[in-house]
mmCIF file of C-alpha atoms in Angstrom:
data_model
loop_
_atom_site.group_PDB
_atom_site.id
_atom_site.type_symbol
_atom_site.label_atom_id
_atom_site.label_comp_id
_atom_site.label_asym_id
_atom_site.label_seq_id
_atom_site.Cartn_x
_atom_site.Cartn_y
_atom_site.Cartn_z
ATOM 1 C CA ALA Z 25 12.528 -38.889 19.267
ATOM 2 C CA GLU Z 26 11.195 -39.007 22.830
ATOM 3 C CA LYS Z 27 12.964 -42.313 23.434
ATOM 4 C CA VAL Z 28 16.261 -40.971 22.091
ATOM 5 C CA LEU Z 29 16.120 -37.617 23.870
ATOM 6 C CA GLY Z 30 14.603 -38.691 27.191
ATOM 7 C CA TYR Z 31 11.928 -35.968 27.228
ATOM 8 C CA ASP Z 32 8.690 -35.110 25.392
ATOM 9 C CA LEU Z 33 9.971 -32.919 22.551
ATOM 10 C CA LEU Z 34 6.603 -32.749 20.774
ATOM 11 C CA SER Z 35 4.914 -31.327 23.878
ATOM 12 C CA LEU Z 36 7.734 -28.820 24.335
ATOM 13 C CA CYS Z 37 7.416 -27.690 20.690
ATOM 14 C CA LEU Z 38 3.630 -27.284 20.843
ATOM 15 C CA GLU Z 39 3.114 -26.058 24.418
ATOM 16 C CA GLY Z 40 6.438 -24.519 25.487
ATOM 17 C CA PRO Z 41 7.454 -22.744 27.628
ATOM 18 C CA ARG Z 42 9.206 -20.666 24.958
ATOM 19 C CA ASP Z 43 12.299 -19.927 27.074
ATOM 20 C CA GLU Z 44 12.915 -23.662 27.494
ATOM 21 C CA LEU Z 45 12.450 -24.312 23.776
ATOM 22 C CA ASP Z 46 14.932 -21.526 22.991
ATOM 23 C CA ARG Z 47 17.645 -23.242 25.045
ATOM 24 C CA THR Z 48 20.286 -24.774 22.769
ATOM 25 C CA ARG Z 49 19.859 -28.273 24.208
ATOM 26 C CA HIS Z 50 16.175 -28.255 23.198
ATOM 27 C CA CYS Z 51 16.183 -25.970 20.151
ATOM 28 C CA GLN Z 52 18.630 -27.987 18.050
ATOM 29 C CA PRO Z 53 16.734 -31.319 18.317
ATOM 30 C CA ALA Z 54 13.478 -29.435 17.672
ATOM 31 C CA VAL Z 55 14.805 -28.031 14.403
ATOM 32 C CA ARG Z 56 16.176 -31.465 13.583
ATOM 33 C CA LEU Z 57 12.810 -33.145 14.181
ATOM 34 C CA MET Z 58 10.943 -30.548 12.130
ATOM 35 C CA PHE Z 59 12.992 -31.680 9.161
ATOM 36 C CA GLY Z 60 12.058 -35.313 9.821
ATOM 37 C CA LEU Z 61 8.371 -34.407 9.686
ATOM 38 C CA GLY Z 62 8.647 -32.134 6.679
ATOM 39 C CA SER Z 63 10.854 -34.273 4.468
ATOM 40 C CA VAL Z 64 8.059 -36.826 3.978
ATOM 41 C CA SER Z 65 6.233 -34.215 1.907
ATOM 42 C CA VAL Z 66 9.040 -33.793 -0.623
ATOM 43 C CA GLN Z 67 8.437 -36.128 -3.560
ATOM 44 C CA VAL Z 68 11.692 -35.431 -5.388
ATOM 45 C CA VAL Z 69 14.145 -37.856 -3.795
ATOM 46 C CA GLU Z 70 14.957 -39.806 -6.947
ATOM 47 C CA SER Z 71 15.738 -36.705 -8.988
ATOM 48 C CA CYS Z 72 17.514 -34.792 -6.213
ATOM 49 C CA VAL Z 73 20.985 -33.589 -7.235
ATOM 50 C CA ALA Z 74 22.180 -31.923 -4.017
ATOM 51 C CA ALA Z 75 21.370 -31.273 -0.371
ATOM 52 C CA ALA Z 76 22.682 -28.856 2.234
ATOM 53 C CA GLY Z 77 21.726 -27.877 5.760
ATOM 54 C CA TYR Z 78 22.439 -24.708 7.699
ATOM 55 C CA SER Z 79 24.407 -25.376 10.921
ATOM 56 C CA VAL Z 80 22.623 -28.179 12.814
ATOM 57 C CA GLY Z 81 20.484 -28.647 9.683
ATOM 58 C CA GLU Z 82 23.484 -30.323 8.116
ATOM 59 C CA PHE Z 83 22.575 -33.449 10.107
ATOM 60 C CA ALA Z 84 19.138 -33.298 8.478
ATOM 61 C CA ALA Z 85 20.681 -33.086 5.027
ATOM 62 C CA LEU Z 86 22.849 -36.113 5.744
ATOM 63 C CA VAL Z 87 19.859 -38.136 6.984
ATOM 64 C CA PHE Z 88 17.928 -37.146 3.854
ATOM 65 C CA ALA Z 89 20.867 -38.301 1.717
ATOM 66 C CA GLY Z 90 21.092 -41.668 3.481
ATOM 67 C CA ALA Z 91 24.455 -41.014 5.151
ATOM 68 C CA LEU Z 92 23.075 -41.064 8.713
ATOM 69 C CA GLY Z 93 20.219 -42.956 10.344
ATOM 70 C CA PHE Z 94 17.457 -40.822 11.886
ATOM 71 C CA ALA Z 95 17.801 -42.080 15.473
ATOM 72 C CA GLU Z 96 21.615 -41.980 15.411
ATOM 73 C CA ALA Z 97 21.643 -38.457 13.997
ATOM 74 C CA LEU Z 98 19.114 -37.265 16.542
ATOM 75 C CA TYR Z 99 21.209 -38.680 19.374
ATOM 76 C CA ALA Z 100 24.316 -36.963 17.978
ATOM 77 C CA VAL Z 101 22.391 -33.672 17.823
ATOM 78 C CA LYS Z 102 21.288 -34.212 21.442
ATOM 79 C CA VAL Z 103 24.895 -34.616 22.571
ATOM 80 C CA ARG Z 104 26.000 -31.664 20.415
ATOM 81 C CA ALA Z 105 23.250 -29.404 21.755
ATOM 82 C CA GLU Z 106 23.861 -30.264 25.411
ATOM 83 C CA ALA Z 107 27.623 -29.768 25.060
ATOM 84 C CA MET Z 108 27.138 -26.432 23.266
ATOM 85 C CA GLN Z 109 24.673 -25.312 25.934
ATOM 86 C CA LYS Z 110 27.240 -26.109 28.621
ATOM 87 C CA ALA Z 111 29.968 -24.245 26.713
ATOM 88 C CA SER Z 112 27.621 -21.251 26.313
ATOM 89 C CA GLU Z 113 27.001 -21.070 30.046
ATOM 90 C CA ALA Z 114 30.744 -20.925 30.768
ATOM 91 C CA VAL Z 115 31.283 -17.548 29.027
ATOM 92 C CA PRO Z 116 28.848 -14.632 28.517
ATOM 93 C CA SER Z 117 28.694 -14.669 24.719
ATOM 94 C CA GLY Z 118 26.309 -14.382 21.810
ATOM 95 C CA MET Z 119 25.755 -13.730 18.116
ATOM 96 C CA LEU Z 120 25.111 -10.474 16.287
ATOM 97 C CA SER Z 121 23.462 -10.346 12.864
ATOM 98 C CA VAL Z 122 24.972 -7.557 10.774
ATOM 99 C CA ILE Z 123 24.054 -5.996 7.451
ATOM 100 C CA GLY Z 124 26.720 -3.651 6.179
ATOM 101 C CA ARG Z 125 27.457 -1.335 3.312
ATOM 102 C CA ARG Z 126 29.990 -2.333 0.675
ATOM 103 C CA GLU Z 127 32.668 -0.386 2.573
ATOM 104 C CA ALA Z 128 32.165 -2.502 5.694
ATOM 105 C CA ASN Z 129 35.281 -4.320 6.914
ATOM 106 C CA TYR Z 130 33.996 -6.998 9.248
ATOM 107 C CA LYS Z 131 37.363 -8.454 10.170
ATOM 108 C CA PHE Z 132 38.783 -5.029 11.117
ATOM 109 C CA ALA Z 133 35.682 -4.333 13.211
ATOM 110 C CA CYS Z 134 36.162 -7.656 15.010
ATOM 111 C CA LEU Z 135 39.826 -6.830 15.634
ATOM 112 C CA GLU Z 136 38.929 -3.516 17.271
ATOM 113 C CA ALA Z 137 36.182 -5.201 19.306
ATOM 114 C CA ARG Z 138 38.722 -7.723 20.622
ATOM 115 C CA LYS Z 139 41.088 -4.868 21.555
ATOM 116 C CA HIS Z 140 38.210 -3.246 23.432
ATOM 117 C CA CYS Z 141 37.657 -6.461 25.374
ATOM 118 C CA GLU Z 142 41.345 -6.635 26.240
ATOM 119 C CA SER Z 143 41.119 -3.085 27.621
ATOM 120 C CA LEU Z 144 38.390 -4.391 29.933
ATOM 121 C CA GLY Z 145 40.709 -7.124 31.202
ATOM 122 C CA ILE Z 146 39.247 -10.006 29.186
ATOM 123 C CA GLU Z 147 41.979 -12.483 28.240
ATOM 124 C CA ASN Z 148 41.976 -14.037 24.752
ATOM 125 C CA PRO Z 149 38.670 -12.419 23.741
ATOM 126 C CA VAL Z 150 36.668 -13.888 20.869
ATOM 127 C CA CYS Z 151 34.961 -11.803 18.191
ATOM 128 C CA GLN Z 152 34.801 -13.189 14.659
ATOM 129 C CA ILE Z 153 32.580 -13.853 11.677
ATOM 130 C CA SER Z 154 30.668 -17.038 12.467
ATOM 131 C CA ASN Z 155 28.207 -17.108 9.556
ATOM 132 C CA TYR Z 156 28.542 -15.880 5.967
ATOM 133 C CA LEU Z 157 24.936 -15.382 4.862
ATOM 134 C CA PHE Z 158 24.837 -13.361 1.649
ATOM 135 C CA PRO Z 159 26.705 -10.391 0.155
ATOM 136 C CA ASP Z 160 26.894 -7.613 2.780
ATOM 137 C CA SER Z 161 25.437 -9.798 5.531
ATOM 138 C CA ARG Z 162 27.337 -11.619 8.248
ATOM 139 C CA VAL Z 163 26.786 -12.985 11.733
ATOM 140 C CA ILE Z 164 29.508 -12.025 14.195
ATOM 141 C CA ALA Z 165 29.928 -14.071 17.369
ATOM 142 C CA GLY Z 166 31.983 -13.755 20.521
ATOM 143 C CA HIS Z 167 32.110 -12.202 23.969
ATOM 144 C CA LEU Z 168 29.054 -10.072 24.758
ATOM 145 C CA GLN Z 169 31.251 -7.051 25.504
ATOM 146 C CA ALA Z 170 32.662 -7.252 21.962
ATOM 147 C CA LEU Z 171 29.214 -7.447 20.383
ATOM 148 C CA GLU Z 172 27.977 -4.518 22.470
ATOM 149 C CA PHE Z 173 31.004 -2.518 21.299
ATOM 150 C CA LEU Z 174 30.143 -3.246 17.656
ATOM 151 C CA GLN Z 175 26.539 -2.169 18.146
ATOM 152 C CA GLU Z 176 27.621 1.070 19.791
ATOM 153 C CA ASN Z 177 30.086 1.800 16.968
ATOM 154 C CA ALA Z 178 28.025 0.468 14.062
ATOM 155 C CA ARG Z 179 28.240 3.675 12.015
ATOM 156 C CA LYS Z 180 32.055 3.733 12.264
ATOM 157 C CA TYR Z 181 32.232 0.288 10.611
ATOM 158 C CA TYR Z 182 29.527 1.038 7.990
ATOM 159 C CA PHE Z 183 27.024 -1.373 9.552
ATOM 160 C CA THR Z 184 23.526 -0.349 8.485
ATOM 161 C CA ARG Z 185 21.721 -2.784 10.789
ATOM 162 C CA THR Z 186 22.713 -4.897 13.788
ATOM 163 C CA LYS Z 187 20.550 -7.291 15.771
ATOM 164 C CA MET Z 188 21.373 -9.678 18.600
ATOM 165 C CA LEU Z 189 20.185 -13.205 17.830
ATOM 166 C CA PRO Z 190 18.094 -15.133 20.390
ATOM 167 C CA VAL Z 191 20.778 -17.750 21.057
ATOM 168 C CA SER Z 192 22.670 -18.578 24.218
ATOM 169 C CA GLY Z 193 26.275 -18.537 22.975
ATOM 170 C CA ALA Z 194 28.901 -17.802 20.338
ATOM 171 C CA PHE Z 195 28.297 -20.788 18.065
ATOM 172 C CA HIS Z 196 30.825 -21.656 15.379
ATOM 173 C CA THR Z 197 33.716 -20.033 17.274
ATOM 174 C CA ARG Z 198 36.457 -21.441 19.497
ATOM 175 C CA LEU Z 199 34.253 -20.729 22.527
ATOM 176 C CA MET Z 200 32.493 -23.960 21.526
ATOM 177 C CA GLU Z 201 35.675 -26.051 21.834
ATOM 178 C CA PRO Z 202 34.341 -27.900 24.937
ATOM 179 C CA ALA Z 203 31.638 -29.377 22.664
ATOM 180 C CA VAL Z 204 34.110 -30.830 20.157
ATOM 181 C CA GLU Z 205 35.195 -33.948 22.051
ATOM 182 C CA PRO Z 206 31.689 -35.129 23.107
ATOM 183 C CA LEU Z 207 30.435 -34.900 19.517
ATOM 184 C CA ALA Z 208 33.579 -36.545 18.142
ATOM 185 C CA GLU Z 209 33.125 -39.523 20.482
ATOM 186 C CA VAL Z 210 29.487 -40.004 19.449
ATOM 187 C CA LEU Z 211 30.261 -39.803 15.743
ATOM 188 C CA LYS Z 212 32.961 -42.463 16.130
ATOM 189 C CA SER Z 213 30.272 -44.877 17.334
ATOM 190 C CA ILE Z 214 27.832 -44.135 14.509
ATOM 191 C CA GLU Z 215 27.842 -45.901 11.156
ATOM 192 C CA ILE Z 216 28.162 -43.280 8.431
ATOM 193 C CA GLN Z 217 27.484 -44.146 4.802
ATOM 194 C CA LYS Z 218 28.500 -42.371 1.626
ATOM 195 C CA PRO Z 219 25.601 -40.005 0.751
ATOM 196 C CA LEU Z 220 23.249 -41.114 -2.043
ATOM 197 C CA VAL Z 221 23.131 -37.516 -3.293
ATOM 198 C CA CYS Z 222 25.746 -34.768 -3.014
ATOM 199 C CA VAL Z 223 25.757 -33.052 0.374
ATOM 200 C CA TYR Z 224 27.666 -29.812 0.835
ATOM 201 C CA SER Z 225 29.602 -29.043 4.022
ATOM 202 C CA ASN Z 226 29.219 -25.810 5.999
ATOM 203 C CA VAL Z 227 32.940 -25.871 6.774
ATOM 204 C CA ASP Z 228 34.321 -25.420 3.261
ATOM 205 C CA GLY Z 229 31.268 -25.153 0.990
ATOM 206 C CA LYS Z 230 32.301 -28.313 -0.877
ATOM 207 C CA LYS Z 231 30.827 -31.791 -1.346
ATOM 208 C CA TYR Z 232 31.399 -34.476 1.239
ATOM 209 C CA MET Z 233 33.607 -37.186 -0.253
ATOM 210 C CA HIS Z 234 33.284 -40.188 2.117
ATOM 211 C CA SER Z 235 32.224 -41.255 5.617
ATOM 212 C CA LYS Z 236 35.480 -40.247 7.360
ATOM 213 C CA HIS Z 237 35.237 -36.856 5.702
ATOM 214 C CA ILE Z 238 31.713 -36.416 7.091
ATOM 215 C CA GLN Z 239 32.813 -37.456 10.577
ATOM 216 C CA LYS Z 240 35.743 -35.032 10.567
ATOM 217 C CA LEU Z 241 33.898 -31.979 9.238
ATOM 218 C CA LEU Z 242 30.773 -32.380 11.393
ATOM 219 C CA VAL Z 243 33.070 -32.034 14.398
ATOM 220 C CA LYS Z 244 35.024 -29.153 12.878
ATOM 221 C CA GLN Z 245 31.781 -27.351 12.048
ATOM 222 C CA VAL Z 246 31.098 -26.697 15.753
ATOM 223 C CA VAL Z 247 34.051 -24.278 15.953
ATOM 224 C CA SER Z 248 34.208 -23.116 12.310
ATOM 225 C CA PRO Z 249 32.270 -20.383 10.483
ATOM 226 C CA VAL Z 250 29.258 -21.498 8.454
ATOM 227 C CA LEU Z 251 30.135 -20.706 4.836
ATOM 228 C CA TRP Z 252 26.535 -20.593 3.621
ATOM 229 C CA GLU Z 253 27.011 -17.904 0.989
ATOM 230 C CA GLN Z 254 29.955 -19.842 -0.456
ATOM 231 C CA THR Z 255 27.906 -23.051 -0.342
ATOM 232 C CA MET Z 256 25.114 -21.429 -2.339
ATOM 233 C CA HIS Z 257 27.615 -20.480 -5.043
ATOM 234 C CA SER Z 258 28.960 -24.050 -5.125
ATOM 235 C CA VAL Z 259 25.534 -25.703 -5.282
ATOM 236 C CA TYR Z 260 24.182 -23.472 -8.054
ATOM 237 C CA GLU Z 261 27.280 -23.146 -10.208
ATOM 238 C CA ARG Z 262 26.092 -23.765 -13.779
ATOM 239 C CA LYS Z 263 27.280 -23.157 -17.295
ATOM 240 C CA GLN Z 264 25.751 -20.045 -18.794
ATOM 241 C CA GLY Z 265 22.297 -20.828 -20.152
ATOM 242 C CA ALA Z 266 21.861 -24.035 -18.116
ATOM 243 C CA GLU Z 267 18.587 -24.431 -16.229
ATOM 244 C CA PHE Z 268 18.551 -24.286 -12.433
ATOM 245 C CA PRO Z 269 17.041 -27.148 -10.409
ATOM 246 C CA TYR Z 270 13.976 -26.849 -8.206
ATOM 247 C CA THR Z 271 14.967 -25.948 -4.653
ATOM 248 C CA TYR Z 272 12.976 -27.006 -1.575
ATOM 249 C CA GLU Z 273 13.466 -25.486 1.862
ATOM 250 C CA VAL Z 274 12.003 -27.869 4.433
ATOM 251 C CA GLY Z 275 10.833 -26.827 7.890
ATOM 252 C CA PRO Z 276 9.704 -23.671 9.677
ATOM 253 C CA GLY Z 277 10.523 -20.288 8.179
ATOM 254 C CA LYS Z 278 11.784 -19.180 4.781
ATOM 255 C CA GLN Z 279 15.103 -17.641 5.849
ATOM 256 C CA LEU Z 280 17.232 -19.821 3.590
ATOM 257 C CA GLY Z 281 15.023 -18.941 0.638
ATOM 258 C CA ALA Z 282 15.522 -15.253 1.390
ATOM 259 C CA ILE Z 283 19.279 -15.806 1.494
ATOM 260 C CA LEU Z 284 19.180 -17.705 -1.814
ATOM 261 C CA LYS Z 285 17.361 -14.771 -3.412
ATOM 262 C CA LYS Z 286 20.228 -12.489 -2.347
ATOM 263 C CA CYS Z 287 22.900 -14.939 -3.559
ATOM 264 C CA ASN Z 288 21.349 -16.141 -6.823
ATOM 265 C CA LEU Z 289 18.125 -14.593 -8.093
ATOM 266 C CA LYS Z 290 17.817 -16.978 -11.055
ATOM 267 C CA ALA Z 291 18.100 -20.055 -8.804
ATOM 268 C CA TRP Z 292 15.594 -18.550 -6.357
ATOM 269 C CA LYS Z 293 12.927 -18.396 -9.086
ATOM 270 C CA GLN Z 294 12.740 -22.216 -8.816
ATOM 271 C CA TYR Z 295 12.473 -22.098 -4.999
ATOM 272 C CA ASN Z 296 9.671 -23.729 -2.985
ATOM 273 C CA HIS Z 297 9.008 -23.896 0.737
ATOM 274 C CA VAL Z 298 7.712 -27.008 2.524
ATOM 275 C CA ASP Z 299 6.396 -26.600 6.087
ATOM 276 C CA ALA Z 300 5.473 -29.789 7.923
ATOM 277 C CA LEU Z 301 2.922 -28.096 10.184
ATOM 278 C CA GLU Z 302 1.196 -26.389 7.273
ATOM 279 C CA ASP Z 303 0.962 -29.738 5.465
ATOM 280 C CA GLU Z 304 -0.541 -31.438 8.526
ATOM 281 C CA GLU Z 305 -3.124 -28.644 8.970
ATOM 282 C CA ALA Z 306 -4.080 -28.927 5.292
ATOM 283 C CA ALA Z 307 -4.481 -32.706 5.627
ATOM 284 C CA GLU Z 308 -6.742 -32.279 8.679
ATOM 285 C CA THR Z 309 -9.016 -29.820 6.858
#
């Protein structure tokens, strides 16, 4: 990873500083590498029926499924992260995690937030759903002024909780368009194979069909909402009475497991978490 990235990622992960690790250009490869460490612990490759990765984690899923080589994928993530960091610095923007009541109308709230931005003189403001997490939970991304407006008017839109995410920009919106071409060029130079197991795309929640399909949607994903809730429904669709497969979340944190519990309680009962660092500590003791 150090050879591909040009800096000591392991040292940055273990020693910080935290503000540097939180920068998009460093955070995305760090998440990517955590998967590489953790996946060794999962002894279910032969029986695996599906894989999916959240946002940049989709590269990890494709490496796991044999569609991308580790070094090539890591380099693509490096280019993606640096381009997204640059796009983030061009416009003051961010992401707002929202939990709403059933009456919440996220798209109407975004529309009014954009109108507010226009009243401030902001041309072509961005405020849209960027991540579908689970029922009644969304991430909204766009201009900071729009997100501040939504926080201030949360009760009007039936939002029960809002929280700004510690990211540097409005990912998965058109504010990331400057990152599209750099990633597209890199992916054209990488050999992409048909996955050995089904991998589901963030863009439409459906299975990747072939290498060109992967190339196209990985680029589109940068400026498209992450349909994670829809993906969970696609992955775990079963005939009534059919058993659910074991599910492994690999890497730091159990956020995706928590989302699965909200989307499909029966599937979550077969959920397991694999943390690379925990495994290494156990091996040392």
